[in-house]
Structures are given as C-alpha cells and as structure tokens.
Amino acid sequence: MTRVTTADLDRLEFRAVQSGDHVDVAMELLGLANSVDADSEISRAEVFVRAGEQWEMAQEFERASAAYQRAIDDGGTTIVDARALQAGALLELDMIDSAYAQLERLRTEGPRNLPTFIHIAETLQAHGDLTGAQTWATLGIERFRHQDVSSYIHDLLLELLRARFRIRMDLGLVEDAFDRLLDDWNQHDHPDRR
C-alpha cells in the first residue's frame, strides 16, 4: 500500500502542466488510487478525482466520468464533490439528462462544502445555463454565509458572490441583497485579501 501526500499530487500535476501529457499522469494517478493506504494524507477518492481532472484536460471525458464514478463509489472525502465533477464531464459528453439528474441528487442531499457550489455554478455558467448557475450560487451563499468566519470560508464566499454577480449581470437582473452584501464586503475587506 502507498501513502499519498498533497506534495505527491502537486508534483504529478505540475509535471502534467509542464509536459502537457495529461494522459500519462491520469494513468499514474489511477494506479496510485488503486494502491492508496487507508491512513494516507489524501483519500483514495481524491486521487480518483485528480485522475478525472487530468482526463478532462486531455479531453477524455468518458474516462474522466469513469474516474469520478470510482471516487463516488469509494465514498471518501474529496475537495469538490465527485458527483459535481461527474456532472460536468457528462455535460461535456452531451449527456444532459444524466448530468442534471446527478446535480439533482446532489442538491437533495446538500453539498458538503463551498468549493462544490463554486464548481457547479461555474460549470453551469460555462454551459450556458445561467439560471441554474445563479440558483446554485445562491444556494451556496445561503447555506454558508452565517457559518464559519475563517478567512478561508470568507474568501470562498467572496468568490461565489462575485461569480453570482457576474451571472446576474449576464442575465440582466436588478441588484439584490446578495449583490449589496458583495459591495459591503468589498468595501470593508482587508486590502491583502483582494
């Protein structure tokens, strides 16, 4: 069995960026995922997710979807929920109904973290579903705005508020309370956070 650290994944992903050989790195990550030790710093599911992301960069969306399914089946913790990532890969494959069914299952259960909401909003925006993107951004803000006040959560909320603002501008909607919250946070935010 293998222990996998964040540094290990960073090295592999950096190599993929440098070489452009996302297929080789995806294959290496899949092999790594299959041998990850249970007490590894990085979960087996997260390694499957990283493999899926490399497949996506190689434009191999079916293989990406399969890697995300392995992460889902594994059930381990991932930074972005593997179901959200799989929905994005399914949209790339024009499997629209399957993608939205996956998102609906995710919405019913409630995503665990802000990075998942950000990913879904950005994915739907990229695929032209501005209304869906706005809905997911709003859900994420409503769910997390009163929770943790750590700078990490604050920065993620700002990112989601900004994404939502851009989506709403594209939709031609009038300013609302969350847009005003973004203005307020931008005015009072610490300069080194911008």
Short mmCIF file of N, CA and C in Angstrom, two decimals:
data_model
loop_
_atom_site.label_atom_id
_atom_site.label_comp_id
_atom_site.label_asym_id
_atom_site.label_seq_id
_atom_site.Cartn_x
_atom_site.Cartn_y
_atom_site.Cartn_z
N MET A 1 0.85 -1.20 0.00
CA MET A 1 0.00 0.00 0.00
C MET A 1 0.88 1.25 0.00
N THR A 2 0.33 2.35 -0.50
CA THR A 2 1.09 3.59 -0.67
C THR A 2 0.44 4.72 0.13
N ARG A 3 1.29 5.52 0.78
CA ARG A 3 0.79 6.73 1.44
C ARG A 3 0.95 7.88 0.45
N VAL A 4 -0.11 8.63 0.25
CA VAL A 4 -0.09 9.72 -0.72
C VAL A 4 -0.25 11.05 0.03
N THR A 5 0.63 11.98 -0.30
CA THR A 5 0.59 13.31 0.33
C THR A 5 0.16 14.35 -0.69
N THR A 6 -0.17 15.54 -0.19
CA THR A 6 -0.50 16.66 -1.06
C THR A 6 0.68 16.97 -1.97
N ALA A 7 1.90 16.88 -1.42
CA ALA A 7 3.11 17.15 -2.21
C ALA A 7 3.23 16.17 -3.38
N ASP A 8 2.87 14.91 -3.15
CA ASP A 8 2.91 13.92 -4.23
C ASP A 8 1.99 14.34 -5.39
N LEU A 9 0.77 14.73 -5.03
CA LEU A 9 -0.19 15.13 -6.07
C LEU A 9 0.27 16.41 -6.76
N ASP A 10 0.80 17.35 -5.98
CA ASP A 10 1.30 18.60 -6.57
C ASP A 10 2.39 18.33 -7.60
N ARG A 11 3.31 17.41 -7.26
CA ARG A 11 4.41 17.07 -8.17
C ARG A 11 3.87 16.48 -9.48
N LEU A 12 2.93 15.55 -9.36
CA LEU A 12 2.36 14.92 -10.55
C LEU A 12 1.61 15.94 -11.41
N GLU A 13 0.81 16.79 -10.77
CA GLU A 13 0.02 17.77 -11.52
C GLU A 13 0.93 18.81 -12.17
N PHE A 14 2.02 19.19 -11.49
CA PHE A 14 2.98 20.13 -12.06
C PHE A 14 3.64 19.52 -13.29
N ARG A 15 3.97 18.23 -13.19
CA ARG A 15 4.56 17.53 -14.33
C ARG A 15 3.61 17.53 -15.52
N ALA A 16 2.32 17.32 -15.25
CA ALA A 16 1.32 17.31 -16.33
C ALA A 16 1.24 18.68 -17.00
N VAL A 17 1.29 19.74 -16.20
CA VAL A 17 1.23 21.09 -16.74
C VAL A 17 2.48 21.37 -17.59
N GLN A 18 3.64 20.98 -17.07
CA GLN A 18 4.89 21.22 -17.80
C GLN A 18 4.96 20.44 -19.11
N SER A 19 4.59 19.17 -19.05
CA SER A 19 4.75 18.30 -20.22
C SER A 19 3.55 18.33 -21.15
N GLY A 20 2.38 18.66 -20.59
CA GLY A 20 1.16 18.60 -21.37
C GLY A 20 0.65 17.18 -21.55
N ASP A 21 1.32 16.22 -20.89
CA ASP A 21 0.95 14.82 -21.04
C ASP A 21 -0.02 14.41 -19.93
N HIS A 22 -1.25 14.85 -20.08
CA HIS A 22 -2.25 14.60 -19.04
C HIS A 22 -2.67 13.14 -18.99
N VAL A 23 -2.57 12.44 -20.12
CA VAL A 23 -2.97 11.02 -20.17
C VAL A 23 -2.04 10.19 -19.28
N ASP A 24 -0.73 10.38 -19.42
CA ASP A 24 0.23 9.62 -18.60
C ASP A 24 0.01 9.89 -17.11
N VAL A 25 -0.21 11.15 -16.78
CA VAL A 25 -0.40 11.50 -15.36
C VAL A 25 -1.72 10.93 -14.86
N ALA A 26 -2.76 10.96 -15.68
CA ALA A 26 -4.05 10.36 -15.30
C ALA A 26 -3.88 8.88 -15.01
N MET A 27 -3.15 8.18 -15.88
CA MET A 27 -2.91 6.75 -15.68
C MET A 27 -2.12 6.50 -14.40
N GLU A 28 -1.12 7.34 -14.16
CA GLU A 28 -0.31 7.19 -12.95
C GLU A 28 -1.16 7.43 -11.70
N LEU A 29 -2.04 8.43 -11.77
CA LEU A 29 -2.92 8.72 -10.63
C LEU A 29 -3.89 7.56 -10.38
N LEU A 30 -4.42 6.96 -11.44
CA LEU A 30 -5.32 5.81 -11.27
C LEU A 30 -4.58 4.66 -10.59
N GLY A 31 -3.36 4.42 -11.02
CA GLY A 31 -2.56 3.37 -10.38
C GLY A 31 -2.31 3.67 -8.92
N LEU A 32 -2.04 4.95 -8.64
CA LEU A 32 -1.82 5.38 -7.26
C LEU A 32 -3.08 5.19 -6.43
N ALA A 33 -4.22 5.58 -7.00
CA ALA A 33 -5.51 5.46 -6.28
C ALA A 33 -5.79 4.01 -5.90
N ASN A 34 -5.44 3.11 -6.79
CA ASN A 34 -5.69 1.69 -6.53
C ASN A 34 -4.81 1.12 -5.42
N SER A 35 -3.76 1.85 -5.05
CA SER A 35 -2.86 1.33 -4.01
C SER A 35 -2.77 2.24 -2.78
N VAL A 36 -3.66 3.23 -2.69
CA VAL A 36 -3.61 4.18 -1.57
C VAL A 36 -3.89 3.48 -0.24
N ASP A 37 -3.05 3.78 0.72
CA ASP A 37 -3.22 3.26 2.08
C ASP A 37 -4.39 3.96 2.75
N ALA A 38 -5.09 3.24 3.61
CA ALA A 38 -6.28 3.80 4.28
C ALA A 38 -5.95 5.03 5.13
N ASP A 39 -4.74 5.09 5.70
CA ASP A 39 -4.42 6.23 6.56
C ASP A 39 -3.59 7.29 5.82
N SER A 40 -3.68 7.28 4.50
CA SER A 40 -2.95 8.24 3.68
C SER A 40 -3.48 9.65 3.93
N GLU A 41 -2.60 10.65 3.76
CA GLU A 41 -3.00 12.05 3.93
C GLU A 41 -4.11 12.43 2.94
N ILE A 42 -4.02 11.89 1.74
CA ILE A 42 -5.01 12.14 0.69
C ILE A 42 -5.85 10.89 0.52
N SER A 43 -7.18 11.07 0.46
CA SER A 43 -8.07 9.92 0.34
C SER A 43 -7.97 9.29 -1.04
N ARG A 44 -8.31 8.02 -1.12
CA ARG A 44 -8.35 7.31 -2.40
C ARG A 44 -9.32 8.04 -3.35
N ALA A 45 -10.45 8.47 -2.83
CA ALA A 45 -11.45 9.17 -3.66
C ALA A 45 -10.86 10.44 -4.27
N GLU A 46 -10.08 11.19 -3.48
CA GLU A 46 -9.48 12.43 -4.00
C GLU A 46 -8.47 12.12 -5.11
N VAL A 47 -7.75 11.01 -5.00
CA VAL A 47 -6.80 10.64 -6.05
C VAL A 47 -7.57 10.27 -7.33
N PHE A 48 -8.70 9.57 -7.19
CA PHE A 48 -9.54 9.29 -8.36
C PHE A 48 -10.03 10.59 -9.00
N VAL A 49 -10.43 11.56 -8.16
CA VAL A 49 -10.88 12.87 -8.65
C VAL A 49 -9.77 13.55 -9.45
N ARG A 50 -8.56 13.53 -8.89
CA ARG A 50 -7.44 14.18 -9.58
C ARG A 50 -7.14 13.49 -10.91
N ALA A 51 -7.30 12.17 -10.95
CA ALA A 51 -7.14 11.45 -12.22
C ALA A 51 -8.21 11.91 -13.22
N GLY A 52 -9.44 12.03 -12.74
CA GLY A 52 -10.53 12.50 -13.60
C GLY A 52 -10.26 13.89 -14.16
N GLU A 53 -9.71 14.76 -13.33
CA GLU A 53 -9.39 16.11 -13.80
C GLU A 53 -8.33 16.08 -14.90
N GLN A 54 -7.35 15.17 -14.76
CA GLN A 54 -6.33 15.03 -15.81
C GLN A 54 -6.95 14.50 -17.10
N TRP A 55 -7.89 13.55 -16.97
CA TRP A 55 -8.57 13.04 -18.16
C TRP A 55 -9.34 14.18 -18.84
N GLU A 56 -9.96 15.04 -18.04
CA GLU A 56 -10.70 16.17 -18.64
C GLU A 56 -9.75 17.09 -19.40
N MET A 57 -8.58 17.35 -18.82
CA MET A 57 -7.61 18.22 -19.50
C MET A 57 -7.14 17.59 -20.81
N ALA A 58 -7.18 16.26 -20.87
CA ALA A 58 -6.82 15.55 -22.10
C ALA A 58 -8.03 15.41 -23.04
N GLN A 59 -9.16 16.03 -22.66
CA GLN A 59 -10.40 15.95 -23.45
C GLN A 59 -10.95 14.53 -23.54
N GLU A 60 -10.65 13.72 -22.53
CA GLU A 60 -11.14 12.33 -22.47
C GLU A 60 -12.27 12.27 -21.43
N PHE A 61 -13.43 12.77 -21.82
CA PHE A 61 -14.49 12.98 -20.84
C PHE A 61 -15.14 11.68 -20.36
N GLU A 62 -15.18 10.66 -21.21
CA GLU A 62 -15.72 9.37 -20.76
C GLU A 62 -14.82 8.78 -19.67
N ARG A 63 -13.51 8.86 -19.88
CA ARG A 63 -12.58 8.34 -18.88
C ARG A 63 -12.65 9.19 -17.61
N ALA A 64 -12.83 10.50 -17.77
CA ALA A 64 -12.98 11.37 -16.61
C ALA A 64 -14.21 10.97 -15.80
N SER A 65 -15.32 10.76 -16.50
CA SER A 65 -16.56 10.37 -15.83
C SER A 65 -16.38 9.05 -15.08
N ALA A 66 -15.66 8.11 -15.69
CA ALA A 66 -15.41 6.81 -15.04
C ALA A 66 -14.56 6.98 -13.79
N ALA A 67 -13.56 7.87 -13.84
CA ALA A 67 -12.72 8.12 -12.66
C ALA A 67 -13.54 8.76 -11.55
N TYR A 68 -14.41 9.71 -11.93
CA TYR A 68 -15.27 10.34 -10.92
C TYR A 68 -16.23 9.32 -10.31
N GLN A 69 -16.71 8.38 -11.14
CA GLN A 69 -17.59 7.33 -10.61
C GLN A 69 -16.85 6.46 -9.60
N ARG A 70 -15.56 6.19 -9.86
CA ARG A 70 -14.76 5.42 -8.89
C ARG A 70 -14.68 6.17 -7.56
N ALA A 71 -14.52 7.50 -7.64
CA ALA A 71 -14.46 8.32 -6.43
C ALA A 71 -15.80 8.28 -5.69
N ILE A 72 -16.89 8.36 -6.45
CA ILE A 72 -18.23 8.31 -5.85
C ILE A 72 -18.43 6.96 -5.15
N ASP A 73 -18.08 5.89 -5.85
CA ASP A 73 -18.24 4.54 -5.29
C ASP A 73 -17.38 4.35 -4.04
N ASP A 74 -16.19 4.94 -4.06
CA ASP A 74 -15.29 4.84 -2.91
C ASP A 74 -15.90 5.52 -1.68
N GLY A 75 -16.54 6.64 -1.89
CA GLY A 75 -17.22 7.34 -0.79
C GLY A 75 -16.32 8.18 0.10
N GLY A 76 -15.04 8.28 -0.23
CA GLY A 76 -14.12 9.06 0.58
C GLY A 76 -14.31 10.56 0.38
N THR A 77 -13.64 11.32 1.24
CA THR A 77 -13.74 12.78 1.20
C THR A 77 -12.95 13.34 0.02
N THR A 78 -13.57 14.30 -0.67
CA THR A 78 -12.90 14.98 -1.78
C THR A 78 -13.10 16.49 -1.62
N ILE A 79 -12.19 17.27 -2.20
CA ILE A 79 -12.29 18.73 -2.07
C ILE A 79 -13.56 19.22 -2.75
N VAL A 80 -13.78 18.82 -3.99
CA VAL A 80 -15.03 19.09 -4.70
C VAL A 80 -15.76 17.76 -4.81
N ASP A 81 -17.04 17.75 -4.48
CA ASP A 81 -17.82 16.51 -4.53
C ASP A 81 -17.70 15.88 -5.92
N ALA A 82 -17.33 14.61 -5.95
CA ALA A 82 -17.11 13.91 -7.23
C ALA A 82 -18.37 13.89 -8.09
N ARG A 83 -19.55 13.94 -7.47
CA ARG A 83 -20.79 13.96 -8.26
C ARG A 83 -20.91 15.25 -9.07
N ALA A 84 -20.44 16.36 -8.50
CA ALA A 84 -20.46 17.64 -9.22
C ALA A 84 -19.48 17.58 -10.40
N LEU A 85 -18.31 17.00 -10.15
CA LEU A 85 -17.32 16.87 -11.22
C LEU A 85 -17.84 15.95 -12.33
N GLN A 86 -18.49 14.86 -11.92
CA GLN A 86 -19.02 13.94 -12.93
C GLN A 86 -20.12 14.62 -13.76
N ALA A 87 -20.94 15.44 -13.11
CA ALA A 87 -21.99 16.16 -13.86
C ALA A 87 -21.35 17.03 -14.94
N GLY A 88 -20.23 17.68 -14.61
CA GLY A 88 -19.53 18.50 -15.60
C GLY A 88 -19.02 17.67 -16.77
N ALA A 89 -18.45 16.49 -16.47
CA ALA A 89 -17.96 15.61 -17.54
C ALA A 89 -19.12 15.12 -18.40
N LEU A 90 -20.26 14.82 -17.77
CA LEU A 90 -21.44 14.37 -18.52
C LEU A 90 -21.97 15.47 -19.43
N LEU A 91 -21.91 16.72 -18.96
CA LEU A 91 -22.32 17.84 -19.82
C LEU A 91 -21.41 17.94 -21.04
N GLU A 92 -20.11 17.71 -20.84
CA GLU A 92 -19.17 17.73 -21.96
C GLU A 92 -19.49 16.63 -22.97
N LEU A 93 -20.06 15.53 -22.48
CA LEU A 93 -20.42 14.40 -23.35
C LEU A 93 -21.83 14.56 -23.93
N ASP A 94 -22.47 15.71 -23.67
CA ASP A 94 -23.85 15.99 -24.11
C ASP A 94 -24.85 15.01 -23.50
N MET A 95 -24.51 14.47 -22.34
CA MET A 95 -25.44 13.60 -21.60
C MET A 95 -26.17 14.49 -20.58
N ILE A 96 -26.98 15.39 -21.14
CA ILE A 96 -27.58 16.47 -20.36
C ILE A 96 -28.48 15.93 -19.24
N ASP A 97 -29.36 14.99 -19.59
CA ASP A 97 -30.30 14.46 -18.60
C ASP A 97 -29.56 13.78 -17.45
N SER A 98 -28.53 13.00 -17.77
CA SER A 98 -27.75 12.32 -16.73
C SER A 98 -27.03 13.33 -15.85
N ALA A 99 -26.49 14.39 -16.46
CA ALA A 99 -25.78 15.42 -15.70
C ALA A 99 -26.72 16.11 -14.72
N TYR A 100 -27.90 16.49 -15.20
CA TYR A 100 -28.84 17.20 -14.32
C TYR A 100 -29.44 16.27 -13.27
N ALA A 101 -29.57 14.99 -13.60
CA ALA A 101 -30.04 14.02 -12.59
C ALA A 101 -29.01 13.92 -11.46
N GLN A 102 -27.73 13.91 -11.82
CA GLN A 102 -26.66 13.87 -10.83
C GLN A 102 -26.70 15.13 -9.95
N LEU A 103 -26.89 16.29 -10.58
CA LEU A 103 -26.96 17.54 -9.82
C LEU A 103 -28.18 17.57 -8.91
N GLU A 104 -29.28 17.00 -9.38
CA GLU A 104 -30.49 16.98 -8.55
C GLU A 104 -30.29 16.09 -7.32
N ARG A 105 -29.64 14.94 -7.50
CA ARG A 105 -29.33 14.09 -6.35
C ARG A 105 -28.44 14.85 -5.35
N LEU A 106 -27.49 15.56 -5.87
CA LEU A 106 -26.57 16.33 -5.04
C LEU A 106 -27.31 17.45 -4.31
N ARG A 107 -28.21 18.13 -5.02
CA ARG A 107 -28.97 19.22 -4.40
C ARG A 107 -29.85 18.69 -3.28
N THR A 108 -30.46 17.53 -3.49
CA THR A 108 -31.34 16.93 -2.48
C THR A 108 -30.57 16.62 -1.19
N GLU A 109 -29.35 16.11 -1.36
CA GLU A 109 -28.54 15.77 -0.18
C GLU A 109 -27.85 16.98 0.41
N GLY A 110 -27.62 18.00 -0.41
CA GLY A 110 -26.92 19.19 0.05
C GLY A 110 -25.43 19.01 0.02
N PRO A 111 -24.74 19.68 -0.93
CA PRO A 111 -23.28 19.57 -0.98
C PRO A 111 -22.65 19.95 0.34
N ARG A 112 -21.52 19.31 0.65
CA ARG A 112 -20.87 19.50 1.96
C ARG A 112 -20.07 20.78 2.07
N ASN A 113 -19.63 21.35 0.93
CA ASN A 113 -18.70 22.47 1.06
C ASN A 113 -18.85 23.50 -0.05
N LEU A 114 -18.26 24.66 0.18
CA LEU A 114 -18.34 25.76 -0.78
C LEU A 114 -17.64 25.47 -2.11
N PRO A 115 -16.46 24.82 -2.14
CA PRO A 115 -15.86 24.55 -3.44
C PRO A 115 -16.79 23.79 -4.40
N THR A 116 -17.65 22.94 -3.85
CA THR A 116 -18.59 22.20 -4.70
C THR A 116 -19.62 23.15 -5.31
N PHE A 117 -20.15 24.07 -4.50
CA PHE A 117 -21.11 25.04 -5.04
C PHE A 117 -20.45 25.92 -6.10
N ILE A 118 -19.22 26.35 -5.85
CA ILE A 118 -18.50 27.19 -6.82
C ILE A 118 -18.30 26.43 -8.13
N HIS A 119 -17.89 25.17 -8.02
CA HIS A 119 -17.66 24.36 -9.22
C HIS A 119 -18.95 24.21 -10.03
N ILE A 120 -20.05 23.92 -9.37
CA ILE A 120 -21.32 23.72 -10.09
C ILE A 120 -21.75 25.02 -10.77
N ALA A 121 -21.69 26.14 -10.04
CA ALA A 121 -22.11 27.42 -10.62
C ALA A 121 -21.26 27.75 -11.85
N GLU A 122 -19.95 27.56 -11.75
CA GLU A 122 -19.05 27.87 -12.87
C GLU A 122 -19.28 26.92 -14.05
N THR A 123 -19.53 25.65 -13.74
CA THR A 123 -19.77 24.66 -14.80
C THR A 123 -21.05 24.99 -15.56
N LEU A 124 -22.12 25.28 -14.82
CA LEU A 124 -23.39 25.59 -15.47
C LEU A 124 -23.28 26.89 -16.28
N GLN A 125 -22.56 27.86 -15.74
CA GLN A 125 -22.35 29.11 -16.47
C GLN A 125 -21.60 28.84 -17.77
N ALA A 126 -20.57 28.02 -17.71
CA ALA A 126 -19.78 27.70 -18.90
C ALA A 126 -20.61 26.97 -19.96
N HIS A 127 -21.65 26.25 -19.51
CA HIS A 127 -22.51 25.52 -20.44
C HIS A 127 -23.78 26.28 -20.79
N GLY A 128 -23.81 27.56 -20.43
CA GLY A 128 -24.90 28.43 -20.86
C GLY A 128 -26.16 28.38 -20.01
N ASP A 129 -26.13 27.65 -18.90
CA ASP A 129 -27.30 27.60 -18.01
C ASP A 129 -27.12 28.65 -16.91
N LEU A 130 -27.36 29.91 -17.27
CA LEU A 130 -27.14 31.00 -16.32
C LEU A 130 -28.13 30.95 -15.16
N THR A 131 -29.36 30.56 -15.43
CA THR A 131 -30.36 30.48 -14.36
C THR A 131 -29.97 29.41 -13.35
N GLY A 132 -29.55 28.25 -13.85
CA GLY A 132 -29.10 27.18 -12.96
C GLY A 132 -27.87 27.60 -12.18
N ALA A 133 -26.95 28.29 -12.86
CA ALA A 133 -25.73 28.76 -12.20
C ALA A 133 -26.07 29.73 -11.07
N GLN A 134 -27.00 30.65 -11.34
CA GLN A 134 -27.40 31.60 -10.30
C GLN A 134 -28.06 30.89 -9.13
N THR A 135 -28.88 29.92 -9.42
CA THR A 135 -29.56 29.16 -8.36
C THR A 135 -28.54 28.47 -7.45
N TRP A 136 -27.55 27.79 -8.05
CA TRP A 136 -26.55 27.10 -7.25
C TRP A 136 -25.68 28.06 -6.46
N ALA A 137 -25.32 29.19 -7.06
CA ALA A 137 -24.52 30.19 -6.34
C ALA A 137 -25.31 30.72 -5.14
N THR A 138 -26.58 30.98 -5.36
CA THR A 138 -27.43 31.49 -4.27
C THR A 138 -27.56 30.47 -3.15
N LEU A 139 -27.76 29.19 -3.52
CA LEU A 139 -27.87 28.13 -2.51
C LEU A 139 -26.60 28.06 -1.65
N GLY A 140 -25.45 28.15 -2.31
CA GLY A 140 -24.18 28.08 -1.59
C GLY A 140 -24.01 29.24 -0.62
N ILE A 141 -24.35 30.44 -1.07
CA ILE A 141 -24.22 31.62 -0.21
C ILE A 141 -25.18 31.51 0.97
N GLU A 142 -26.42 31.13 0.70
CA GLU A 142 -27.41 31.00 1.79
C GLU A 142 -26.97 29.97 2.81
N ARG A 143 -26.39 28.89 2.34
CA ARG A 143 -26.01 27.81 3.26
C ARG A 143 -24.80 28.17 4.12
N PHE A 144 -23.84 28.90 3.58
CA PHE A 144 -22.57 29.09 4.28
C PHE A 144 -22.32 30.49 4.82
N ARG A 145 -23.14 31.48 4.49
CA ARG A 145 -22.79 32.86 4.86
C ARG A 145 -22.79 33.10 6.36
N HIS A 146 -23.53 32.31 7.12
CA HIS A 146 -23.57 32.54 8.58
C HIS A 146 -22.79 31.49 9.35
N GLN A 147 -22.05 30.64 8.64
CA GLN A 147 -21.32 29.58 9.35
C GLN A 147 -19.94 30.07 9.76
N ASP A 148 -18.93 29.36 9.35
CA ASP A 148 -17.55 29.64 9.76
C ASP A 148 -17.11 31.02 9.28
N VAL A 149 -16.45 31.77 10.14
CA VAL A 149 -15.97 33.10 9.75
C VAL A 149 -14.47 33.08 9.47
N SER A 150 -13.90 31.91 9.23
CA SER A 150 -12.47 31.82 8.93
C SER A 150 -12.19 32.56 7.61
N SER A 151 -10.94 32.99 7.44
CA SER A 151 -10.59 33.72 6.22
C SER A 151 -10.77 32.83 4.98
N TYR A 152 -10.55 31.52 5.14
CA TYR A 152 -10.73 30.59 4.02
C TYR A 152 -12.19 30.61 3.54
N ILE A 153 -13.13 30.45 4.47
CA ILE A 153 -14.56 30.46 4.12
C ILE A 153 -14.95 31.83 3.57
N HIS A 154 -14.45 32.89 4.21
CA HIS A 154 -14.75 34.24 3.76
C HIS A 154 -14.31 34.43 2.30
N ASP A 155 -13.10 33.98 1.96
CA ASP A 155 -12.58 34.13 0.60
C ASP A 155 -13.41 33.31 -0.40
N LEU A 156 -13.82 32.11 0.00
CA LEU A 156 -14.66 31.30 -0.88
C LEU A 156 -16.03 31.93 -1.09
N LEU A 157 -16.59 32.49 -0.02
CA LEU A 157 -17.89 33.17 -0.14
C LEU A 157 -17.77 34.38 -1.07
N LEU A 158 -16.67 35.13 -0.93
CA LEU A 158 -16.44 36.27 -1.83
C LEU A 158 -16.36 35.80 -3.28
N GLU A 159 -15.66 34.71 -3.51
CA GLU A 159 -15.54 34.16 -4.86
C GLU A 159 -16.92 33.80 -5.42
N LEU A 160 -17.74 33.18 -4.59
CA LEU A 160 -19.08 32.78 -5.02
C LEU A 160 -19.98 34.00 -5.22
N LEU A 161 -19.88 34.99 -4.34
CA LEU A 161 -20.65 36.23 -4.51
C LEU A 161 -20.27 36.93 -5.82
N ARG A 162 -18.98 36.96 -6.11
CA ARG A 162 -18.52 37.61 -7.36
C ARG A 162 -19.02 36.85 -8.59
N ALA A 163 -18.94 35.51 -8.52
CA ALA A 163 -19.42 34.70 -9.65
C ALA A 163 -20.92 34.94 -9.85
N ARG A 164 -21.66 34.97 -8.75
CA ARG A 164 -23.11 35.19 -8.82
C ARG A 164 -23.42 36.56 -9.41
N PHE A 165 -22.65 37.56 -9.01
CA PHE A 165 -22.86 38.91 -9.53
C PHE A 165 -22.67 38.93 -11.05
N ARG A 166 -21.59 38.29 -11.54
CA ARG A 166 -21.33 38.26 -12.99
C ARG A 166 -22.45 37.52 -13.72
N ILE A 167 -22.93 36.44 -13.15
CA ILE A 167 -24.02 35.67 -13.76
C ILE A 167 -25.28 36.53 -13.84
N ARG A 168 -25.58 37.24 -12.74
CA ARG A 168 -26.79 38.07 -12.70
C ARG A 168 -26.69 39.23 -13.69
N MET A 169 -25.48 39.77 -13.86
CA MET A 169 -25.29 40.83 -14.86
C MET A 169 -25.59 40.27 -16.26
N ASP A 170 -25.10 39.06 -16.53
CA ASP A 170 -25.35 38.43 -17.83
C ASP A 170 -26.84 38.17 -18.04
N LEU A 171 -27.54 37.89 -16.94
CA LEU A 171 -28.99 37.65 -17.03
C LEU A 171 -29.79 38.96 -17.10
N GLY A 172 -29.13 40.09 -16.84
CA GLY A 172 -29.80 41.39 -16.87
C GLY A 172 -30.72 41.62 -15.68
N LEU A 173 -30.40 41.01 -14.54
CA LEU A 173 -31.24 41.14 -13.35
C LEU A 173 -30.85 42.38 -12.54
N VAL A 174 -31.82 42.91 -11.81
CA VAL A 174 -31.55 44.08 -10.97
C VAL A 174 -30.80 43.65 -9.71
N GLU A 175 -30.13 44.61 -9.08
CA GLU A 175 -29.36 44.34 -7.87
C GLU A 175 -30.25 43.77 -6.77
N ASP A 176 -29.70 42.84 -6.01
CA ASP A 176 -30.46 42.28 -4.89
C ASP A 176 -29.60 42.32 -3.62
N ALA A 177 -30.10 41.72 -2.56
CA ALA A 177 -29.43 41.80 -1.25
C ALA A 177 -28.03 41.17 -1.29
N PHE A 178 -27.84 40.09 -2.03
CA PHE A 178 -26.51 39.46 -2.09
C PHE A 178 -25.53 40.31 -2.88
N ASP A 179 -26.02 41.04 -3.89
CA ASP A 179 -25.14 41.96 -4.61
C ASP A 179 -24.69 43.09 -3.67
N ARG A 180 -25.61 43.56 -2.83
CA ARG A 180 -25.26 44.61 -1.87
C ARG A 180 -24.30 44.07 -0.81
N LEU A 181 -24.48 42.80 -0.43
CA LEU A 181 -23.56 42.17 0.52
C LEU A 181 -22.15 42.13 -0.08
N LEU A 182 -22.04 41.81 -1.36
CA LEU A 182 -20.74 41.79 -2.04
C LEU A 182 -20.12 43.19 -1.99
N ASP A 183 -20.91 44.21 -2.29
CA ASP A 183 -20.41 45.60 -2.23
C ASP A 183 -19.89 45.91 -0.84
N ASP A 184 -20.67 45.52 0.16
CA ASP A 184 -20.31 45.80 1.55
C ASP A 184 -19.01 45.08 1.93
N TRP A 185 -18.90 43.81 1.56
CA TRP A 185 -17.70 43.05 1.87
C TRP A 185 -16.49 43.60 1.14
N ASN A 186 -16.68 44.01 -0.12
CA ASN A 186 -15.56 44.58 -0.88
C ASN A 186 -15.06 45.88 -0.25
N GLN A 187 -15.98 46.69 0.27
CA GLN A 187 -15.61 47.96 0.89
C GLN A 187 -14.87 47.77 2.20
N HIS A 188 -15.24 46.73 2.94
CA HIS A 188 -14.68 46.51 4.26
C HIS A 188 -13.63 45.41 4.32
N ASP A 189 -13.37 44.81 3.16
CA ASP A 189 -12.42 43.70 3.13
C ASP A 189 -11.00 44.21 3.34
N HIS A 190 -10.19 43.37 3.95
CA HIS A 190 -8.78 43.71 4.20
C HIS A 190 -8.06 43.79 2.85
N PRO A 191 -7.23 44.83 2.61
CA PRO A 191 -6.60 45.01 1.30
C PRO A 191 -5.81 43.80 0.81
N ASP A 192 -5.16 43.06 1.70
CA ASP A 192 -4.34 41.94 1.20
C ASP A 192 -5.17 40.72 0.85
N ARG A 193 -6.48 40.77 1.04
CA ARG A 193 -7.35 39.66 0.66
C ARG A 193 -7.88 39.84 -0.76
N ARG A 194 -7.71 41.02 -1.34
CA ARG A 194 -8.33 41.29 -2.63
C ARG A 194 -7.59 40.64 -3.76
#
